[in-house]
XYZ file of C-alpha atoms in Angstrom:
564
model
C 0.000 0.000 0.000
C 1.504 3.247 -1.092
C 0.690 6.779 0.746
C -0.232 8.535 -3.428
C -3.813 7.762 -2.764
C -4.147 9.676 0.149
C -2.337 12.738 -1.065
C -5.181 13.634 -3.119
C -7.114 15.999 -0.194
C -6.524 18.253 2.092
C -6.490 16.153 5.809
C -6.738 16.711 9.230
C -3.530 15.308 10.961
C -4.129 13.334 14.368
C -1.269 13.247 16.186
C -1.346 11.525 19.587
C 1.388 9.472 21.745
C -0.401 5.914 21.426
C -2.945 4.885 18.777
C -4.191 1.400 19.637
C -5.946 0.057 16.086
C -5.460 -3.770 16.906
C -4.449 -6.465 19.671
C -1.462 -7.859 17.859
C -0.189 -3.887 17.352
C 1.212 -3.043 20.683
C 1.260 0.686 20.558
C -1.266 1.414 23.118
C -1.374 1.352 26.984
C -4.939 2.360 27.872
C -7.723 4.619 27.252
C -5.857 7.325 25.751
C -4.806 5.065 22.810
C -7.917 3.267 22.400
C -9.831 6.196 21.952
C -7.284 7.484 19.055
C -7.657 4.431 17.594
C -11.405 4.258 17.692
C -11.815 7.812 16.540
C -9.633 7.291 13.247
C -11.539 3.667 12.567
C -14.784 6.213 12.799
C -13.469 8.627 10.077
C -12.578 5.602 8.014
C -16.614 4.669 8.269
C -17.546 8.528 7.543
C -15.260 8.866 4.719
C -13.583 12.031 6.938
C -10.407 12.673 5.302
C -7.993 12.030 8.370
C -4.510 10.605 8.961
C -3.240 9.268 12.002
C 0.419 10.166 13.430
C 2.107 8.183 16.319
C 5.413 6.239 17.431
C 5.937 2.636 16.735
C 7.034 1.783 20.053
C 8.668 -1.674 19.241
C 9.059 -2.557 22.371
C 5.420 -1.676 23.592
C 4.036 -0.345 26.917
C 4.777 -4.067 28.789
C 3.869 -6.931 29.151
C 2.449 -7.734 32.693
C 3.313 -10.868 35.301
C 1.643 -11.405 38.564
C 2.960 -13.356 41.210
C 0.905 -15.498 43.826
C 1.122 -12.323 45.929
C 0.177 -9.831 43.353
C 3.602 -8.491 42.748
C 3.818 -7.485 39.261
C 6.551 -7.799 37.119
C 7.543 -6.100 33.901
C 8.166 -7.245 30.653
C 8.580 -5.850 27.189
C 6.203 -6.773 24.857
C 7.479 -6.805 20.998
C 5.293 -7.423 18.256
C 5.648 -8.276 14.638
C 5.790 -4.667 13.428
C 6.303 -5.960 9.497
C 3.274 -8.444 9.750
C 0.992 -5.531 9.839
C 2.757 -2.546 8.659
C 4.388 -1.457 5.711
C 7.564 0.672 5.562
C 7.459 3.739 3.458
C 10.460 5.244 1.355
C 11.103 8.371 3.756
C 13.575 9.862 5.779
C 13.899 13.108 7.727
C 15.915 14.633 10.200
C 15.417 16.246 13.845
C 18.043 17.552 15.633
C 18.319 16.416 19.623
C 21.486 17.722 21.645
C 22.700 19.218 18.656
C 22.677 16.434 16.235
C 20.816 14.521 13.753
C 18.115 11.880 14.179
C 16.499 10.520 11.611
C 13.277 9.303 11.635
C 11.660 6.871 9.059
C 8.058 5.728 9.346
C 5.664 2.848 8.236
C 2.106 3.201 7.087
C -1.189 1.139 8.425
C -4.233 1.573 6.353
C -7.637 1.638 8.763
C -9.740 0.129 5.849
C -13.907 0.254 6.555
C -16.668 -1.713 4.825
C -18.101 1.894 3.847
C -14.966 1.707 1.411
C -13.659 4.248 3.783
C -9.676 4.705 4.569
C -7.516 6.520 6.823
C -3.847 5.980 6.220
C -1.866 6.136 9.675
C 1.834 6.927 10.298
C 4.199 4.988 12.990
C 7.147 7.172 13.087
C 10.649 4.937 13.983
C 14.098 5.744 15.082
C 15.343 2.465 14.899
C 17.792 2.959 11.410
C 21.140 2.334 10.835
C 21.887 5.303 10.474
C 20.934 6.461 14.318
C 23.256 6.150 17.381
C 22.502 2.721 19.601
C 20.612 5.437 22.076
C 19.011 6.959 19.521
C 17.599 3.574 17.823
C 15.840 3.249 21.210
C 13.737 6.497 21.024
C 10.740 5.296 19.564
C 10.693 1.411 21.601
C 8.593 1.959 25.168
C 5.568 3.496 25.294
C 5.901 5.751 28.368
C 9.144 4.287 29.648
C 12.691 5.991 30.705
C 13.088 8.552 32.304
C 12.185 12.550 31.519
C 14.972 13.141 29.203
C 13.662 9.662 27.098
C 9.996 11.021 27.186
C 11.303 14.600 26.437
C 12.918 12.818 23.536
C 9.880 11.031 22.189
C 7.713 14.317 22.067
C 10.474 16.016 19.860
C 9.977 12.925 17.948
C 5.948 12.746 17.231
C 5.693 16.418 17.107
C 8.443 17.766 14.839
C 9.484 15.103 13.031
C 5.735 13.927 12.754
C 4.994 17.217 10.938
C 8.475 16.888 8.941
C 7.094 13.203 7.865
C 3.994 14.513 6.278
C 5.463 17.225 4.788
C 8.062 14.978 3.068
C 5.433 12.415 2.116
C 3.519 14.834 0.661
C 0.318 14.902 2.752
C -1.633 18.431 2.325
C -3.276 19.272 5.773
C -5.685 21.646 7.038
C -6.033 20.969 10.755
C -3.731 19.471 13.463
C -5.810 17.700 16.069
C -3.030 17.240 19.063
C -4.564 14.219 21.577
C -3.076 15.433 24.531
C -0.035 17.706 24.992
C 2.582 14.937 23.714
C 2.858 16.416 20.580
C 2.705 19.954 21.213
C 6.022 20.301 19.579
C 4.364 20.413 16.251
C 3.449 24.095 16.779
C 7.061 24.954 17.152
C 7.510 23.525 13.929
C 4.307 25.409 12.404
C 5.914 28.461 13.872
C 8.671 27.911 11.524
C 6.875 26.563 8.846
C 4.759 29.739 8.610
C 7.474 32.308 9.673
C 7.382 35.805 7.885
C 10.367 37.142 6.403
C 11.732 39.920 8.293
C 11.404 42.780 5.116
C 7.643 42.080 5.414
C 7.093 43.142 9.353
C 10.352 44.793 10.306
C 10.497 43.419 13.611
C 11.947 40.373 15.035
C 9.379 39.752 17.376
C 6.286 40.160 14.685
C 7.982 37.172 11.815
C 6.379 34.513 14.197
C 2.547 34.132 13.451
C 1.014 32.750 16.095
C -2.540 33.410 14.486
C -1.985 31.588 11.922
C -0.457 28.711 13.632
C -3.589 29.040 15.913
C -5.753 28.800 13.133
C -4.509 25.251 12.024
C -4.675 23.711 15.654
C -7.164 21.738 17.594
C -5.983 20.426 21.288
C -7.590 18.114 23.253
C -6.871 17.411 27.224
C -7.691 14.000 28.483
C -6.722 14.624 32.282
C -7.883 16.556 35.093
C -4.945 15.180 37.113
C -2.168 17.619 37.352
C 0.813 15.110 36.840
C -0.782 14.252 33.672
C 0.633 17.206 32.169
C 4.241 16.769 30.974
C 6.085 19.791 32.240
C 10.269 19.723 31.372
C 12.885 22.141 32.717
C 14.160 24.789 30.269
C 17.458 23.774 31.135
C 16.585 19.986 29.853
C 14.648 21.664 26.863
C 17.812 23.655 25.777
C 20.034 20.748 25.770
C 17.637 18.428 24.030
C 16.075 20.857 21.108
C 18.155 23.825 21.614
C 15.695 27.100 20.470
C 13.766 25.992 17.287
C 12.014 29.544 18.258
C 13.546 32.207 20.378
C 13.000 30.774 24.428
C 11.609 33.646 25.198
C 9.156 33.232 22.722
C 8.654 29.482 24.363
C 8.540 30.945 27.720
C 5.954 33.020 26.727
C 3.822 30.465 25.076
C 4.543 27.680 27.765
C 4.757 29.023 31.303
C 8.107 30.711 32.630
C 8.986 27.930 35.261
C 9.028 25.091 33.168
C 7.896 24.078 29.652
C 4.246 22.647 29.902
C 3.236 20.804 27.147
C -0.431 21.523 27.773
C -0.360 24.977 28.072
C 2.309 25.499 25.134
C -0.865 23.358 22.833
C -3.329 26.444 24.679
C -1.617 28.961 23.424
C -1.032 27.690 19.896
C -4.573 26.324 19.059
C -7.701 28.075 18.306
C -10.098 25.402 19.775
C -9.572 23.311 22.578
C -11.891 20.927 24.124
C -12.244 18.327 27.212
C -13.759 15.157 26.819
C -17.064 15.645 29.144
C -19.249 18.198 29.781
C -17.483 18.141 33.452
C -14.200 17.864 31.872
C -15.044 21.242 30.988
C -15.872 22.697 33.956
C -12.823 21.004 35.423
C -10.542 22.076 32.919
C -11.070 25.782 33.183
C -10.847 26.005 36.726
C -7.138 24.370 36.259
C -6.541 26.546 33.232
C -8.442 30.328 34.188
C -8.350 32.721 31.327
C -9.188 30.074 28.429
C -12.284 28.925 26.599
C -12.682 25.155 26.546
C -15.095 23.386 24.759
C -16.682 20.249 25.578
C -16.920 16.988 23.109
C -17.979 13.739 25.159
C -16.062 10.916 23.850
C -17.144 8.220 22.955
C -16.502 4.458 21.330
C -16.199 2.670 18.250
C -19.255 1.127 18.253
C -18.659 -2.038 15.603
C -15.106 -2.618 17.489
C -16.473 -2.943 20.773
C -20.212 -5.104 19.888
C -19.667 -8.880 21.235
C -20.079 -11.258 18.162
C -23.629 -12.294 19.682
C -24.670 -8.847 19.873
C -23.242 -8.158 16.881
C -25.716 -10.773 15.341
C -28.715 -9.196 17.024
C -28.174 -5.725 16.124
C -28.337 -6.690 12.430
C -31.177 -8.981 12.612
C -33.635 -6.151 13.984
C -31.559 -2.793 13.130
C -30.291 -2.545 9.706
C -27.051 -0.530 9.493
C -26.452 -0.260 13.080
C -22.854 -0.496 12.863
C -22.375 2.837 10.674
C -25.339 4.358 12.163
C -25.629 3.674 15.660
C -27.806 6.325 16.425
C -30.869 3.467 15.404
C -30.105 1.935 19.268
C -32.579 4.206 19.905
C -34.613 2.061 19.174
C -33.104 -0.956 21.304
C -36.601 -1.272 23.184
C -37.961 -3.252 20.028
C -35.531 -6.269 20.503
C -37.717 -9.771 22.170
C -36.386 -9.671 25.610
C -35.319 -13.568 25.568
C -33.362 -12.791 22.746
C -31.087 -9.743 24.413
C -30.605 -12.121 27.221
C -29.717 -14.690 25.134
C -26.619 -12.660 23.512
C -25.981 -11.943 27.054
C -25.157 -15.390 28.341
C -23.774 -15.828 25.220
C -21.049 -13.570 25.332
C -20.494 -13.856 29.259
C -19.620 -17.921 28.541
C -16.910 -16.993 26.197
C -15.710 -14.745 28.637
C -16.559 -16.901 32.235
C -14.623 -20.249 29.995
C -11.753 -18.314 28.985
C -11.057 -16.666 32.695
C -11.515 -20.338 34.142
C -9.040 -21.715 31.483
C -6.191 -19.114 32.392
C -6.775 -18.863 35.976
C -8.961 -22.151 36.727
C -11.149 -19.517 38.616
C -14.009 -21.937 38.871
C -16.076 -19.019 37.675
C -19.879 -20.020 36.919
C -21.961 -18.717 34.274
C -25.165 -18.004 36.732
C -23.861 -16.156 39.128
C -24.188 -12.074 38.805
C -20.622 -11.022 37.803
C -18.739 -7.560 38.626
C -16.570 -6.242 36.462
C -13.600 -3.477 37.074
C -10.913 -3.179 34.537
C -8.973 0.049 34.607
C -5.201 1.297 34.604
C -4.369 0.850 38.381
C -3.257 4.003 40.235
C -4.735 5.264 43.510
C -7.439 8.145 42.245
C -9.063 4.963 40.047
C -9.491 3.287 43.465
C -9.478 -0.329 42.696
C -9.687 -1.857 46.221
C -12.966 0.425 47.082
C -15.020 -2.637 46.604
C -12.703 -4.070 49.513
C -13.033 -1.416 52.276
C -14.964 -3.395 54.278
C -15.009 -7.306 53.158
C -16.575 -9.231 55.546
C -19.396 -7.134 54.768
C -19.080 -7.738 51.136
C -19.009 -11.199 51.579
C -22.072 -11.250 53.890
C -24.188 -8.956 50.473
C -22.720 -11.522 48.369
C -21.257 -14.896 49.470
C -22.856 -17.738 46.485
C -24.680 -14.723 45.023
C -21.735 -12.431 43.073
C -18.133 -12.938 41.562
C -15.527 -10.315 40.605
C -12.974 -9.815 37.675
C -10.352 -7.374 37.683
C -7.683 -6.697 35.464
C -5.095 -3.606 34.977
C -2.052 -2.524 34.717
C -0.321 -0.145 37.304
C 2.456 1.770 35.384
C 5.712 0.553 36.420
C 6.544 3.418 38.417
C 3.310 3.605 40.111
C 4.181 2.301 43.437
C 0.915 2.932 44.591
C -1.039 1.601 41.982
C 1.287 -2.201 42.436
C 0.185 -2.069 46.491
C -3.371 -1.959 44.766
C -2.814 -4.969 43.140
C -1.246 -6.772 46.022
C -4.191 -5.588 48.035
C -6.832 -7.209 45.975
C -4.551 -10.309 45.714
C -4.316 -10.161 49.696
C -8.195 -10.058 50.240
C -8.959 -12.482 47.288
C -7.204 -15.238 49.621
C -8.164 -14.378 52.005
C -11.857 -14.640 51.452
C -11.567 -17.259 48.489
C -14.059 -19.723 50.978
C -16.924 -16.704 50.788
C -16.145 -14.780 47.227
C -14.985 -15.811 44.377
C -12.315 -13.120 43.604
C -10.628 -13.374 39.898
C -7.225 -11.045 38.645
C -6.579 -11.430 34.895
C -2.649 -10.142 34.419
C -1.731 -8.496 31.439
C -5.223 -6.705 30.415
C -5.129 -5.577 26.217
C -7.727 -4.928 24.401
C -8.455 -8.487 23.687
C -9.069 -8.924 27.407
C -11.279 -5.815 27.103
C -13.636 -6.886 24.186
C -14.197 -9.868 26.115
C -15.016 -8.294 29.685
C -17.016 -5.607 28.809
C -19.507 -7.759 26.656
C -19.266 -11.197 29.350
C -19.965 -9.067 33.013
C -23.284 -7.934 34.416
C -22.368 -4.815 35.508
C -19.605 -2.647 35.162
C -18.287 -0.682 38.137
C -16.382 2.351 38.296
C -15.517 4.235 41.303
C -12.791 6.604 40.715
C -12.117 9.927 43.218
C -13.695 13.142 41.693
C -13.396 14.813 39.822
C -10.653 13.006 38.365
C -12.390 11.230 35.729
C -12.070 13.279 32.549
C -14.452 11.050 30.836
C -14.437 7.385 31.229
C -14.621 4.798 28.135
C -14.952 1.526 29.106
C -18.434 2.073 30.346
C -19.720 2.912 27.267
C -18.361 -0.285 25.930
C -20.497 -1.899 28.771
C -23.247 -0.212 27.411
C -22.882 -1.336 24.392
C -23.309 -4.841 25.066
C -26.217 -4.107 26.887
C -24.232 -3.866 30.631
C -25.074 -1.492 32.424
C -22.894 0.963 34.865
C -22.689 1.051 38.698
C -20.250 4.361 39.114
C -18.944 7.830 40.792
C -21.098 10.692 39.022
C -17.681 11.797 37.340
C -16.868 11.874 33.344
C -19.197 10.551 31.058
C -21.531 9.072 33.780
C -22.743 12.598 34.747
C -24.315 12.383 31.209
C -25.105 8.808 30.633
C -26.507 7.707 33.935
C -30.860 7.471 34.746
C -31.060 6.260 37.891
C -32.672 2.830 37.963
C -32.612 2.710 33.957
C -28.923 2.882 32.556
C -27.389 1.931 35.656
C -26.866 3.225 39.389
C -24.478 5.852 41.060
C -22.351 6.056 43.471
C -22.729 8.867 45.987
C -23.893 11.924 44.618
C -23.438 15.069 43.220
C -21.078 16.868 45.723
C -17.819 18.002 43.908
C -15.753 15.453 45.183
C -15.529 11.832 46.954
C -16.952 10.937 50.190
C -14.907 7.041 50.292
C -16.813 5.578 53.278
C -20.318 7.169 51.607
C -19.275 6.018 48.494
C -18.361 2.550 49.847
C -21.810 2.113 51.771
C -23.538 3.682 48.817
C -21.744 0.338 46.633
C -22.839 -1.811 49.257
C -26.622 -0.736 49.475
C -27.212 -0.698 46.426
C -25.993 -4.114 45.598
C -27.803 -5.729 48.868
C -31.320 -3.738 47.814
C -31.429 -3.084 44.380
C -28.676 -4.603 41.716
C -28.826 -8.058 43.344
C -32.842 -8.605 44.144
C -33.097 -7.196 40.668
C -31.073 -9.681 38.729
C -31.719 -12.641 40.734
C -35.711 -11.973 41.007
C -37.120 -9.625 38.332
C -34.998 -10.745 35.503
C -37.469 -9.157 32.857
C -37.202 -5.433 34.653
C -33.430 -6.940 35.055
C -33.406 -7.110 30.891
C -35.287 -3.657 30.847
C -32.132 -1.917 32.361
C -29.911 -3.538 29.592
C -32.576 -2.768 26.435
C -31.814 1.073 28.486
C -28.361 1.070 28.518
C -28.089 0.213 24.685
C -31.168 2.788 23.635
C -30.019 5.574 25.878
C -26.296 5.080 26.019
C -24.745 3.479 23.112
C -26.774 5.398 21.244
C -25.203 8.299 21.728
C -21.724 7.619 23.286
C -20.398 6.828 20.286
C -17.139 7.820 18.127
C -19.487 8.596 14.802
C -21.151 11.094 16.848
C -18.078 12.401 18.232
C -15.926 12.405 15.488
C -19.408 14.195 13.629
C -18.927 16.999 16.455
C -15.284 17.235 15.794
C -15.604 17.917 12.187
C -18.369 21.225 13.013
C -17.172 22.481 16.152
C -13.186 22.133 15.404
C -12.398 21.135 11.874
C -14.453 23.303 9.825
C -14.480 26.327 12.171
């Protein structure tokens, strides 16, 4: 597959740290990915004229062990990059501590039954003629240490812009996914850089409106360390001044460079992923405008195979439309419960093969499958577990799965927590930890569960994905009111919530709120009104996945940011 086809259009350029397209392509480590990869296989269905710019990371984020005592244990995690990519004839340089690195990259073509294609671009350090250090750049997602990561934005930013430029690629907008690449608007500073005749002063050849004009941003985080900040002093030795620094200082902060705020400055819309993201978002950033677009998933990636066959036997074009879930109430009960079971005994089978869990397809199964770090509160469930077991000894069973980033020492204790209580009360519950969660893991848990729980400190949850893929499959929620929830969630008819509306977490009210509503309502509900039970999932899909999709999303995108 060669890149002429796509050089036809003008394009929007999506640029973000880790695009996850596939299982087998290793180039994700969570949400952040998943959602890039979702949104481009969405403008592949639309026929939006996109292209998708990220690192190959050879090495991948890691591959997770678990011990008997819930230690975890790092590995990479390599994949057959040539299997599924194809390497393209280009080459460009970007200097780091004063010398060249050169930067090739390979092409993977999102193709959609709509005869839709978007063409993305893993950029890759890893040539002959690179230093041994500088063949590593582009290997971990997210590992090494400041200067590495420091490394990797100079990387996807400038020499992602370089790349298209070189290939040929004519683009309109730059859609940065985060502040990762926010080095591409030091590039566009130079790209678009007056000569010095026209303006007569130094400080006018750098148009920042018109750099502004071509840039979208995006924040994903309301968590403060989620925005990569470097010291100037690192920054100088690294890229040296592309632009003057005072110029930098001005656009990124004066202490140190932030990556979000440098992506602020230089774009002329910015967005958060929730209508609370929003809110959140401008009290941490005063003094900008930021929009809201809810995310949302891919709706034909994330449908079980047994849902997948329902949807098309009563809603025609479901996958490319799924706005028609609206209409989810029309489906024969017996037959949404059917799909159900269905899809939770591939999932129940394959967690008793690699654990021998002794997991049973009757009983009403909890699901919780997150990155692990302490504001995503994983062990909530556990606060109190003798009362847990007493709500639900023979009547529930639980499935984790996560990852805690490797140097998240709080999120490993996590682990080791939920490893501690699940043997200690493996007599009363029936406690299950799947290592090394991808999205293959995901597809599988988010159709198989009965309800998905969520329960992370607010307002810390920008928006939330995995729910939606719940709802999707026909699961509904039990979370925080945080993210996407806020929007998603009828009490009683979508799901349940935790606690309430106050701005931020109350644990032990959120813990007894988990509890009561399990003992009164979730459990009596499943195990005794199973068509009201079935009611609650026809609601989920009609008034969730309907809506919390990446067509509708990427549809926003396009009016509110692309066409502006």
């Amino acid at each position: 597959m060669v890149v002429e086809e796509f050089l036809k259009e003008g394009r929007i350029a999506y640029f973000s740290m880790e695009i996850g397209i596939r299982p087998e392509m290793h180039t994700y480590s969570g949400g952040l990915g998943i959602l890039a990869g979702d949104t481009l296989k969405s403008a592949a269905d639309l026929r939006i004229p996109m292209v998708g710019i990220t690192l190959i990371h050879r090495m991948g984020y890691f591959k997770q062990e678990l011990d008997p005592f819930g230690r975890q244990i790092e590995h990479p995690d390599p994949w057959d990059i040539e299997k599924y990519l194809s390497k393209l004839d280009v080459k460009i340089e970007v200097m780091i501590e004063g010398k060249p690195v050169y930067v090739t990259a390979w092409l993977y073509v999102i193709e959609s039954i709509t005869g839709g294609k978007v063409p993305v671009l893993f950029l890759d350090t890893d040539i002959p003629e690179n230093t041994s250090e500088d063949r590593t750049i582009t290997h971990f997602l997210y590992g090494g240490d400041l200067q590495y990561r420091l490394k990797q934005e100079i990387i996807l930013g400038i020499g992602g812009v370089r790349i298209l430029d070189n290939l040929g690629f004519q683009i309109n907008k730059y859609h940065m996914n985060e502040g990762h690449s926010s080095f591409l608007t030091l590039e566009l500073l130079n790209k678009f850089k007056k000569p010095i005749e026209e303006v007569w002063s130094e400080d006018l050849v750098w148009d920042i409106d018109k750099v502004k004009d071509v840039c979208v941003f995006t924040t994903h985080t309301p968590v403060e360390a989620g925005h990569d900040r470097f010291p100037y002093e690192l920054v100088q030795k690294m890229l040296g001044e592309p632009v003057p620094l005072w110029l930098i200082k001005k656009l990124a902060g004066d202490g140190m460079l932030n990556m979000t705020l440098l992506g602020f400055n230089l774009s002329e819309f910015i967005n958060g992923v929730s209508k609370k993201h929003e809110e959140v978002s401008e009290k941490m950033f005063p003094g900008y405008e930021i929009h809201a677009i809810t995310n949302g998933v891919h709706t034909y990636t994330w449908v079980s195979e047994s849902f997948k066959k329902l949807y098309s036997k009563y809603h025609f074009g479901w996958a490319n439309e799924p706005e028609i879930f609206v209409r989810a109430w029309r489906i024969p009960s017996e037959e949404v419960w059917n799909a159900h079971m269905e899809a939770k005994k591939h999932l129940i089978d394959y967690v008793n093969r690699i654990t021998a869990a002794n997991l049973n397809y009757d009983t009403f199964t909890i699901g919780f499958a997150r990155r692990v770090t302490p504001y995503k509160r994983a062990d909530l469930l556990f606060l109190d577990p003798d009362r847990l077991a007493m709500i639900g000894e023979g009547r529930i069973q639980i499935i984790y799965a996560g990852k805690a980033h490797p140097k998240d020492e709080g999120g490993k204790k996590i682990i080791q927590k939920i490893f501690e209580v699940k043997e200690r009360m493996k007599d009363r519950l029936k406690i299950v930890y799947i290592p090394n969660y991808d999205m293959e893991m995901a597809m599988k848990l988010v159709a198989g569960v009965d309800i998905w729980l969520n329960n992370p400190l607010k307002p810390y949850e920008a928006s939330g994905t995995s729910g939606m893929k719940a709802a999707h499959n026909g699961v509904p929620n039990l979370s925080v009111l945080d993210g996407w929830w806020i929007e998603g969630w009828i009490e009683g008819y979508t799901g349940w919530a935790i606690g309430g509306m106050d701005e931020t977490s109350d644990t032990r009210r959120d813990v007894e709120d988990i509890y009561y509503k399990l003992s009164n309502e979730i459990l009596p509900l499943f195990y005794e009104n199973r068509s009201n039970w079935i009611n609650i999932m026809k609601s989920a899909i009609a008034m969730n996945a309907y809506y919390f999709n990446t067509h509708r999303m990427i549809r926003l995108y396009v009016t509110e940011a692309y066409i502006r």
